[in-house]
Coordinates of C-alpha atoms in Angstrom, one line a residue:
M1 CA 69.1 91.5 241.0
T2 CA 73.0 91.8 241.9
S3 CA 74.4 94.0 244.2
R4 CA 75.0 97.4 244.0
T5 CA 77.8 100.0 245.4
K6 CA 76.4 103.3 247.3
D7 CA 77.8 105.3 244.0
D8 CA 74.2 104.3 242.0
L9 CA 72.7 106.3 245.2
A10 CA 74.5 109.4 243.7
R11 CA 71.5 110.8 242.1
L12 CA 68.8 109.7 244.7
S13 CA 67.2 112.5 246.8
L14 CA 65.1 112.1 249.5
N15 CA 61.9 114.3 250.6
Q16 CA 61.3 114.9 253.7
E17 CA 57.2 114.0 253.8
T18 CA 58.6 110.6 253.1
V19 CA 59.9 110.2 256.4
K20 CA 57.7 112.6 257.9
Q21 CA 58.2 111.1 261.4
W22 CA 61.7 111.8 261.4
S23 CA 63.2 115.6 263.1
L24 CA 64.9 117.3 260.7
P25 CA 68.4 115.9 262.8
E26 CA 67.2 112.4 262.8
L27 CA 66.4 112.8 258.7
A28 CA 70.2 114.6 258.6
D29 CA 71.1 111.3 260.3
G30 CA 69.7 108.9 258.8
C31 CA 70.5 109.8 255.3
A32 CA 73.9 110.4 255.7
A33 CA 74.3 106.7 257.8
A34 CA 72.6 105.5 254.6
G35 CA 74.9 106.8 251.8
L36 CA 72.4 109.5 250.4
R37 CA 74.3 113.2 249.5
H38 CA 70.5 114.9 248.9
V39 CA 67.3 115.8 250.8
G40 CA 64.5 117.4 249.7
L41 CA 62.9 119.9 252.4
W42 CA 59.6 121.5 253.5
R43 CA 59.4 124.7 254.6
E44 CA 56.9 124.1 258.0
P45 CA 59.4 122.2 259.8
V46 CA 62.5 123.8 258.2
Q47 CA 60.7 127.5 259.9
K48 CA 60.2 125.8 262.9
Y49 CA 63.6 124.1 263.3
G50 CA 65.1 128.0 261.8
V51 CA 66.4 128.0 258.6
D52 CA 69.9 129.1 259.4
A53 CA 69.9 126.2 262.0
A54 CA 68.8 123.3 259.3
T55 CA 71.2 124.9 256.4
K56 CA 73.9 124.6 259.1
L57 CA 72.9 120.7 260.0
M58 CA 72.4 119.4 256.4
R59 CA 75.8 121.0 255.5
E60 CA 77.8 119.1 258.3
A61 CA 75.6 116.0 257.5
G62 CA 77.0 116.5 253.8
L63 CA 73.3 116.6 252.1
T64 CA 72.5 119.1 249.3
V65 CA 68.9 120.2 249.4
T66 CA 67.8 119.3 246.1
S67 CA 64.1 121.6 246.3
L68 CA 62.4 123.2 248.8
C69 CA 58.5 122.6 249.0
R70 CA 56.5 124.6 248.8
G71 CA 56.0 128.0 247.1
G72 CA 52.6 129.0 244.9
F73 CA 48.9 129.3 245.4
F74 CA 48.8 132.3 243.4
T75 CA 45.1 132.3 242.5
A76 CA 43.2 134.3 244.9
A77 CA 40.9 136.3 243.4
D78 CA 41.1 139.5 245.7
P79 CA 44.1 142.2 245.5
Q80 CA 44.8 141.3 249.2
G81 CA 45.0 138.0 248.9
R82 CA 47.1 138.1 246.0
A83 CA 49.4 140.6 247.8
T84 CA 49.9 138.3 250.9
A85 CA 50.7 135.4 248.3
L86 CA 53.4 137.0 246.8
D87 CA 54.8 138.2 250.0
D88 CA 54.9 134.4 250.7
N89 CA 56.6 133.5 247.7
R90 CA 59.6 136.0 248.1
A91 CA 59.7 134.4 251.9
A92 CA 60.1 130.8 250.4
I93 CA 62.4 132.2 247.5
D94 CA 64.5 133.7 250.3
E95 CA 64.7 130.5 252.5
A96 CA 65.4 128.4 249.5
A97 CA 68.3 130.4 248.5
A98 CA 69.9 130.2 252.4
L99 CA 69.4 126.5 252.1
G100 CA 71.7 126.5 249.0
T101 CA 69.0 125.0 246.9
D102 CA 68.0 126.3 243.5
T103 CA 64.4 124.8 243.3
L104 CA 61.4 126.4 244.8
V105 CA 58.4 124.0 243.8
L106 CA 55.3 125.5 242.8
V107 CA 51.5 124.2 243.6
S108 CA 49.6 126.5 242.0
G109 CA 46.5 127.2 243.8
G110 CA 43.2 125.9 243.1
L111 CA 39.8 127.8 242.1
P112 CA 38.9 130.8 244.4
P113 CA 35.5 130.0 246.6
G114 CA 32.9 130.2 244.0
S115 CA 34.8 130.3 240.7
R116 CA 34.6 128.1 237.0
D117 CA 37.7 130.0 235.5
L118 CA 40.2 128.0 235.1
H119 CA 41.5 130.2 232.5
G120 CA 41.6 133.0 234.6
A121 CA 43.2 131.3 237.9
R122 CA 45.7 130.4 235.4
E123 CA 46.2 133.9 234.3
R124 CA 46.7 135.0 238.1
V125 CA 49.8 132.1 238.2
A126 CA 51.2 133.9 235.3
E127 CA 50.8 137.5 236.9
A128 CA 52.9 136.1 239.8
L129 CA 55.2 134.2 238.3
A130 CA 55.9 137.6 236.0
E131 CA 56.0 139.1 239.4
L132 CA 58.3 136.7 241.5
G133 CA 60.7 135.4 238.4
P134 CA 63.4 138.0 238.4
Y135 CA 63.1 138.1 242.3
A136 CA 63.8 134.4 242.5
A137 CA 66.2 134.5 240.0
E138 CA 68.8 137.2 241.6
R139 CA 68.7 134.7 244.3
G140 CA 69.8 132.2 242.2
V141 CA 66.5 130.3 242.9
R142 CA 64.2 128.9 240.1
L143 CA 60.4 128.8 240.1
A144 CA 60.1 125.3 239.4
I145 CA 55.8 124.8 238.2
E146 CA 54.4 121.4 239.5
P147 CA 51.3 120.0 237.4
L148 CA 48.8 117.9 239.8
H149 CA 46.8 115.6 238.8
P150 CA 43.2 116.5 237.5
M151 CA 41.6 115.7 240.5
Y152 CA 43.3 118.3 242.6
A153 CA 42.8 120.9 240.3
S154 CA 39.3 122.5 242.1
D155 CA 41.3 122.9 245.3
R156 CA 45.1 123.0 244.7
C157 CA 46.5 122.9 241.3
V158 CA 44.6 124.6 238.3
V159 CA 47.8 123.3 236.6
S160 CA 47.1 119.8 235.7
T161 CA 49.4 118.4 232.7
L162 CA 52.8 119.0 232.0
A163 CA 51.9 121.1 228.7
Q164 CA 49.8 123.6 230.6
A165 CA 53.0 124.1 232.9
L166 CA 55.0 124.3 230.1
D167 CA 52.9 126.8 228.3
L168 CA 53.2 129.2 231.7
A169 CA 57.0 128.4 232.1
E170 CA 57.9 129.3 228.6
R171 CA 56.5 132.9 228.7
F172 CA 59.6 133.6 231.2
P173 CA 63.1 132.8 230.8
A174 CA 64.4 129.4 231.6
E175 CA 66.4 130.3 234.7
Q176 CA 63.8 132.2 236.1
V177 CA 61.0 129.7 235.6
G178 CA 60.7 125.6 235.0
V179 CA 58.6 122.6 235.5
V180 CA 58.7 119.4 237.7
V181 CA 58.1 116.3 236.5
D182 CA 56.3 114.1 239.3
T183 CA 55.6 110.2 238.1
Y184 CA 52.4 110.2 240.8
H185 CA 50.8 113.3 238.7
L186 CA 51.4 112.5 235.6
W187 CA 51.6 108.9 234.7
W188 CA 48.4 108.9 233.1
D189 CA 48.8 111.2 230.4
D190 CA 49.8 109.8 227.2
T191 CA 51.5 112.9 225.7
V192 CA 54.0 113.2 228.7
G193 CA 56.8 111.8 227.1
E194 CA 56.4 114.9 224.3
G195 CA 56.2 117.1 227.0
I196 CA 59.5 115.9 229.0
E197 CA 61.1 115.9 225.5
R198 CA 59.7 119.9 224.9
A199 CA 61.0 120.6 228.5
G200 CA 64.1 119.2 227.9
R201 CA 64.8 121.1 224.7
G202 CA 63.7 124.2 226.4
G203 CA 66.1 123.8 229.6
R204 CA 62.9 123.7 231.7
L205 CA 63.3 120.8 233.5
A206 CA 63.5 121.9 237.3
A207 CA 63.0 119.1 239.4
F208 CA 62.3 115.2 239.2
Q209 CA 60.1 113.2 241.4
L210 CA 59.2 110.1 241.9
A211 CA 55.8 108.0 243.9
D212 CA 53.5 105.7 242.9
W213 CA 50.0 104.9 241.9
V214 CA 48.1 102.8 243.8
T215 CA 44.6 102.1 244.4
P216 CA 41.8 102.7 246.2
L217 CA 43.0 106.2 247.0
P218 CA 42.3 107.3 250.5
E219 CA 39.3 109.6 251.3
G220 CA 40.7 112.8 251.1
V221 CA 43.1 111.4 248.4
L222 CA 45.9 113.6 249.2
L223 CA 47.9 111.3 251.3
G224 CA 47.3 108.4 249.1
R225 CA 50.9 108.1 247.5
G226 CA 52.5 104.6 247.4
Q227 CA 55.6 103.3 247.6
L228 CA 58.0 102.8 244.6
G229 CA 57.0 99.7 242.6
D230 CA 53.5 99.1 244.8
G231 CA 51.1 100.6 241.9
A232 CA 50.7 101.5 238.0
V233 CA 53.8 103.7 237.3
D234 CA 56.5 102.4 235.0
L235 CA 59.0 104.6 237.2
R236 CA 62.2 103.4 235.2
W237 CA 60.0 105.0 231.8
F238 CA 60.0 108.2 233.4
R239 CA 63.7 108.0 234.6
E240 CA 64.7 107.1 230.8
R241 CA 62.4 109.8 229.3
T242 CA 64.1 112.9 231.4
E243 CA 67.9 111.4 231.2
A244 CA 67.0 111.6 227.0
A245 CA 65.8 114.9 227.6
G246 CA 69.2 116.0 229.3
Y247 CA 68.0 115.5 232.9
D248 CA 70.9 114.5 234.6
G249 CA 69.9 115.9 238.1
P250 CA 68.7 114.6 241.5
I251 CA 65.9 112.0 241.5
E252 CA 63.6 113.0 244.7
V253 CA 61.4 110.2 246.2
E254 CA 58.2 112.0 247.6
I255 CA 55.5 110.1 249.0
F256 CA 52.5 111.0 251.1
N257 CA 51.6 108.1 253.1
P258 CA 50.5 107.5 256.6
G259 CA 51.4 103.7 256.4
L260 CA 54.8 104.9 255.9
W261 CA 55.2 107.6 258.8
E262 CA 54.0 105.2 261.0
R263 CA 57.0 102.7 260.8
D264 CA 60.3 103.0 261.5
G265 CA 62.1 105.8 259.4
A266 CA 65.5 103.7 258.8
E267 CA 63.6 100.8 257.7
V268 CA 61.3 102.8 255.4
L269 CA 64.8 104.5 253.6
A270 CA 66.3 101.0 253.3
E271 CA 63.2 100.2 251.6
V272 CA 63.1 103.1 249.3
I273 CA 66.4 102.6 248.6
A274 CA 65.7 98.9 247.3
R275 CA 62.9 99.7 245.3
Y276 CA 64.9 102.8 243.5
R277 CA 67.5 100.3 242.5
E278 CA 64.9 97.5 241.7
H279 CA 62.2 99.8 240.0
V280 CA 64.1 103.0 238.8
L281 CA 67.6 102.2 237.7
S282 CA 68.5 99.7 234.6
P283 CA 68.9 96.1 235.6
E284 CA 72.3 95.3 235.7

């Protein structure tokens, strides 16, 4: 492949979990040095560093925060659990607004202990969205439902397909609730192309995230995301389909992989950029 300029990185966003070994200052410095303009952040390290300090740090590095992860976990069956989740999500919305991002990624939550009622759990997600949507919109933040692979349905996310996410989102105004297209979670679904088109028509495409699917999955499966190009996902196809649906926003690389975390962060970022150019962008 021929060499490219930094302009082809204009949409690339590095989610900080991809280089979890980096502190927030290292993340800001490393992204700026590599020519990136965007980062995706997670609440726990931001809270530890300080929301205002993190906001200042990213701004001074010339970086835009493309998303904050995560809110959600709405499926508790007891009133106190639901109230606690709503309070925590209001705090997450406030943090997103302070950081200047318009996207709060939601992981909906799994089944409560002893429950087998997927429908009921999804309805509790809808109830939470109804409560939080106006609060978020008033602060310039959109709630972005992320469907997770079905293997996470019992313990982490009862929303498993893009169609399910859209069925929830479409109950609310598009400026309040959108959806996340994450290649790791959706690559297997032969209806995902139709879902992307549907999301585009409704103005629901809030975020687009990349990771590859490699096997065998590790024990626990959570930390099994692969580097771009190492697995089974047609990453370029997803980019083309989201663009055809009208999405021209950031493309965020979010990889949970201990093997990457053991390496030098600058080396990992350089590899991400090379793989992004090779497997996501159109060949020159």
